[in-house]
PDB file of C-alpha atoms in Angstrom:
ATOM      1  CA  UNK O   1       0.000   0.000   0.000  1.00 91.00           C
ATOM      2  CA  UNK O   2       1.189   3.537  -0.667  1.00 92.00           C
ATOM      3  CA  UNK O   3      -0.092   6.859   0.615  1.00 94.00           C
ATOM      4  CA  UNK O   4       0.699  10.247  -0.880  1.00 95.00           C
ATOM      5  CA  UNK O   5       0.369  13.100   1.623  1.00 95.00           C
ATOM      6  CA  UNK O   6       0.302  16.436  -0.166  1.00 94.00           C
ATOM      7  CA  UNK O   7       1.768  19.633   1.260  1.00 89.00           C
ATOM      8  CA  UNK O   8      -1.786  20.889   1.880  1.00 91.00           C
ATOM      9  CA  UNK O   9      -2.739  17.710   3.778  1.00 90.00           C
ATOM     10  CA  UNK O  10      -4.628  15.992   0.952  1.00 94.00           C
ATOM     11  CA  UNK O  11      -4.145  12.223   1.034  1.00 94.00           C
ATOM     12  CA  UNK O  12      -4.325   9.615  -1.705  1.00 94.00           C
ATOM     13  CA  UNK O  13      -4.018   5.941  -0.720  1.00 94.00           C
ATOM     14  CA  UNK O  14      -3.992   2.826  -2.871  1.00 94.00           C
ATOM     15  CA  UNK O  15      -3.287  -0.853  -2.297  1.00 91.00           C
ATOM     16  CA  UNK O  16      -1.835  -3.233  -4.859  1.00 87.00           C
ATOM     17  CA  UNK O  17      -2.034  -7.019  -4.754  1.00 86.00           C
ATOM     18  CA  UNK O  18       1.288  -8.076  -6.256  1.00 83.00           C
ATOM     19  CA  UNK O  19       0.141 -11.668  -6.768  1.00 82.00           C
ATOM     20  CA  UNK O  20      -1.897 -10.556  -9.777  1.00 79.00           C
ATOM     21  CA  UNK O  21       1.059  -8.954 -11.559  1.00 81.00           C
ATOM     22  CA  UNK O  22       3.059 -10.670 -14.295  1.00 84.00           C
ATOM     23  CA  UNK O  23       6.391  -9.710 -12.680  1.00 86.00           C
ATOM     24  CA  UNK O  24       5.448 -10.402  -9.053  1.00 87.00           C
ATOM     25  CA  UNK O  25       8.986 -11.284  -7.939  1.00 88.00           C
ATOM     26  CA  UNK O  26      10.397  -7.983  -9.209  1.00 87.00           C
ATOM     27  CA  UNK O  27       7.876  -5.875  -7.282  1.00 85.00           C
ATOM     28  CA  UNK O  28       8.054  -7.925  -4.099  1.00 86.00           C
ATOM     29  CA  UNK O  29      11.867  -7.781  -4.129  1.00 87.00           C
ATOM     30  CA  UNK O  30      11.746  -4.023  -4.598  1.00 86.00           C
ATOM     31  CA  UNK O  31       9.311  -3.627  -1.702  1.00 85.00           C
ATOM     32  CA  UNK O  32      11.576  -5.728   0.532  1.00 86.00           C
ATOM     33  CA  UNK O  33      14.630  -3.641  -0.469  1.00 86.00           C
ATOM     34  CA  UNK O  34      12.844  -0.378   0.307  1.00 84.00           C
ATOM     35  CA  UNK O  35      11.663  -1.620   3.698  1.00 83.00           C
ATOM     36  CA  UNK O  36      15.087  -3.075   4.557  1.00 85.00           C
ATOM     37  CA  UNK O  37      17.075  -0.009   3.533  1.00 85.00           C
ATOM     38  CA  UNK O  38      14.894   3.078   3.049  1.00 86.00           C
ATOM     39  CA  UNK O  39      16.349   6.327   1.756  1.00 87.00           C
ATOM     40  CA  UNK O  40      16.915   8.980   4.426  1.00 90.00           C
ATOM     41  CA  UNK O  41      13.824  11.035   5.156  1.00 91.00           C
ATOM     42  CA  UNK O  42      14.406  14.611   4.005  1.00 92.00           C
ATOM     43  CA  UNK O  43      11.067  16.344   3.645  1.00 90.00           C
ATOM     44  CA  UNK O  44      11.002  19.649   1.787  1.00 92.00           C
ATOM     45  CA  UNK O  45       8.485  22.435   2.447  1.00 92.00           C
ATOM     46  CA  UNK O  46       5.645  22.462  -0.069  1.00 93.00           C
ATOM     47  CA  UNK O  47       6.407  18.955  -1.370  1.00 94.00           C
ATOM     48  CA  UNK O  48       4.431  15.752  -0.783  1.00 95.00           C
ATOM     49  CA  UNK O  49       5.700  12.804   1.214  1.00 95.00           C
ATOM     50  CA  UNK O  50       4.907   9.142   0.639  1.00 95.00           C
ATOM     51  CA  UNK O  51       4.344   6.239   2.991  1.00 93.00           C
ATOM     52  CA  UNK O  52       4.950   2.758   1.652  1.00 91.00           C
ATOM     53  CA  UNK O  53       3.404  -0.065   3.695  1.00 88.00           C
ATOM     54  CA  UNK O  54       3.911  -3.823   3.541  1.00 86.00           C
ATOM     55  CA  UNK O  55       2.485  -5.965   6.308  1.00 83.00           C
ATOM     56  CA  UNK O  56       3.176  -4.243   9.608  1.00 86.00           C
ATOM     57  CA  UNK O  57       6.113  -2.183   8.306  1.00 86.00           C
ATOM     58  CA  UNK O  58       6.107   1.290   6.771  1.00 88.00           C
ATOM     59  CA  UNK O  59       8.630   3.682   5.244  1.00 90.00           C
ATOM     60  CA  UNK O  60       8.274   7.455   4.906  1.00 92.00           C
ATOM     61  CA  UNK O  61       9.897   8.952   1.788  1.00 93.00           C
ATOM     62  CA  UNK O  62      10.040  12.576   0.635  1.00 94.00           C
ATOM     63  CA  UNK O  63       9.121  13.290  -2.981  1.00 93.00           C
ATOM     64  CA  UNK O  64      12.633  14.366  -4.001  1.00 92.00           C
ATOM     65  CA  UNK O  65      13.926  10.956  -2.847  1.00 92.00           C
ATOM     66  CA  UNK O  66      11.536   9.032  -5.102  1.00 90.00           C
ATOM     67  CA  UNK O  67      13.926   8.123  -7.879  1.00 87.00           C
ATOM     68  CA  UNK O  68      14.468   5.178 -10.178  1.00 85.00           C
ATOM     69  CA  UNK O  69      12.696   1.954  -9.281  1.00 83.00           C
ATOM     70  CA  UNK O  70      11.357   3.432  -6.032  1.00 87.00           C
ATOM     71  CA  UNK O  71       9.509   6.115  -8.001  1.00 90.00           C
ATOM     72  CA  UNK O  72       8.291   3.425 -10.399  1.00 88.00           C
ATOM     73  CA  UNK O  73       6.974   1.365  -7.467  1.00 88.00           C
ATOM     74  CA  UNK O  74       5.034   4.276  -5.946  1.00 92.00           C
ATOM     75  CA  UNK O  75       3.645   5.281  -9.362  1.00 92.00           C
ATOM     76  CA  UNK O  76       2.567   1.683  -9.989  1.00 88.00           C
ATOM     77  CA  UNK O  77       0.772   1.399  -6.633  1.00 90.00           C
ATOM     78  CA  UNK O  78      -0.916   4.817  -6.773  1.00 93.00           C
ATOM     79  CA  UNK O  79      -1.690   4.552 -10.487  1.00 92.00           C
ATOM     80  CA  UNK O  80      -3.077   1.025 -10.736  1.00 88.00           C
ATOM     81  CA  UNK O  81      -3.898   0.036  -7.157  1.00 89.00           C
ATOM     82  CA  UNK O  82      -7.339  -0.135  -5.644  1.00 90.00           C
ATOM     83  CA  UNK O  83      -8.646   1.859  -2.694  1.00 90.00           C
ATOM     84  CA  UNK O  84      -7.794  -0.077   0.481  1.00 85.00           C
ATOM     85  CA  UNK O  85     -10.569  -1.894   2.276  1.00 78.00           C
ATOM     86  CA  UNK O  86     -12.368   0.290   4.782  1.00 59.00           C
ATOM     87  CA  UNK O  87     -12.052  -2.378   7.466  1.00 46.00           C
ATOM     88  CA  UNK O  88      -8.269  -2.169   7.257  1.00 49.00           C
ATOM     89  CA  UNK O  89      -8.354   1.566   7.957  1.00 48.00           C
ATOM     90  CA  UNK O  90     -10.969   1.918  10.715  1.00 44.00           C
ATOM     91  CA  UNK O  91     -11.400   0.530  14.225  1.00 41.00           C
ATOM     92  CA  UNK O  92     -13.747  -2.420  14.640  1.00 41.00           C
ATOM     93  CA  UNK O  93     -17.373  -1.402  15.253  1.00 42.00           C
ATOM     94  CA  UNK O  94     -17.330  -3.072  18.668  1.00 41.00           C
ATOM     95  CA  UNK O  95     -14.642  -0.683  19.926  1.00 40.00           C
ATOM     96  CA  UNK O  96     -16.680   2.330  18.815  1.00 40.00           C
ATOM     97  CA  UNK O  97     -19.847   0.849  20.279  1.00 37.00           C
ATOM     98  CA  UNK O  98     -18.170   0.224  23.647  1.00 37.00           C
ATOM     99  CA  UNK O  99     -16.781   3.759  23.739  1.00 38.00           C
ATOM    100  CA  UNK O 100     -20.212   5.246  23.033  1.00 41.00           C
ATOM    101  CA  UNK O 101     -21.999   3.124  25.654  1.00 38.00           C
ATOM    102  CA  UNK O 102     -19.343   4.114  28.179  1.00 37.00           C
ATOM    103  CA  UNK O 103     -20.050   7.774  27.479  1.00 37.00           C
ATOM    104  CA  UNK O 104     -23.805   7.210  27.810  1.00 37.00           C
ATOM    105  CA  UNK O 105     -23.447   5.656  31.254  1.00 36.00           C
ATOM    106  CA  UNK O 106     -21.225   8.495  32.485  1.00 39.00           C
ATOM    107  CA  UNK O 107     -23.521  11.295  31.302  1.00 39.00           C
ATOM    108  CA  UNK O 108     -25.939  12.709  33.820  1.00 38.00           C
ATOM    109  CA  UNK O 109     -29.544  12.791  32.598  1.00 42.00           C
ATOM    110  CA  UNK O 110     -31.224  16.167  32.211  1.00 40.00           C
ATOM    111  CA  UNK O 111     -34.763  16.886  33.265  1.00 42.00           C
ATOM    112  CA  UNK O 112     -36.930  17.409  30.165  1.00 45.00           C
ATOM    113  CA  UNK O 113     -37.238  21.095  29.365  1.00 48.00           C
ATOM    114  CA  UNK O 114     -34.177  22.089  31.413  1.00 45.00           C
ATOM    115  CA  UNK O 115     -30.674  22.824  30.237  1.00 44.00           C
ATOM    116  CA  UNK O 116     -27.448  21.695  31.863  1.00 43.00           C
ATOM    117  CA  UNK O 117     -27.153  25.188  33.379  1.00 46.00           C
ATOM    118  CA  UNK O 118     -30.584  24.794  35.066  1.00 46.00           C
ATOM    119  CA  UNK O 119     -29.536  21.546  36.801  1.00 44.00           C
ATOM    120  CA  UNK O 120     -26.374  22.922  38.423  1.00 46.00           C
ATOM    121  CA  UNK O 121     -26.440  23.842  42.090  1.00 47.00           C
ATOM    122  CA  UNK O 122     -25.067  27.156  43.207  1.00 48.00           C
ATOM    123  CA  UNK O 123     -22.837  27.530  46.236  1.00 49.00           C
ATOM    124  CA  UNK O 124     -22.213  30.811  48.010  1.00 49.00           C
TER     125      UNK O 124
END
């Protein structure tokens, strides 16, 4: 998976299944090389940065360091990849549900027709 993060914060993310490519070994070897020995991160103001993910590993690369086969890899992923599955990018619904029910039990109920300000007690 690769993510382009633009200087203005705009993000573009795509995932590519290398098993469907005709030259699978070439791409998988390149991904392993990048993850094993990434170029130094040298971000430049006003330029995008790229994150390249494989499994549980990720590499952050500035645009000016995308050269040669690394640039070809990122272009291939962003140009022909599919949007990643939503389930891979968001927390499981159960975690959200538990967080919401926890908030509901901690909230104090308001009397109908009254605001939070009306239910406060005043001390002098």
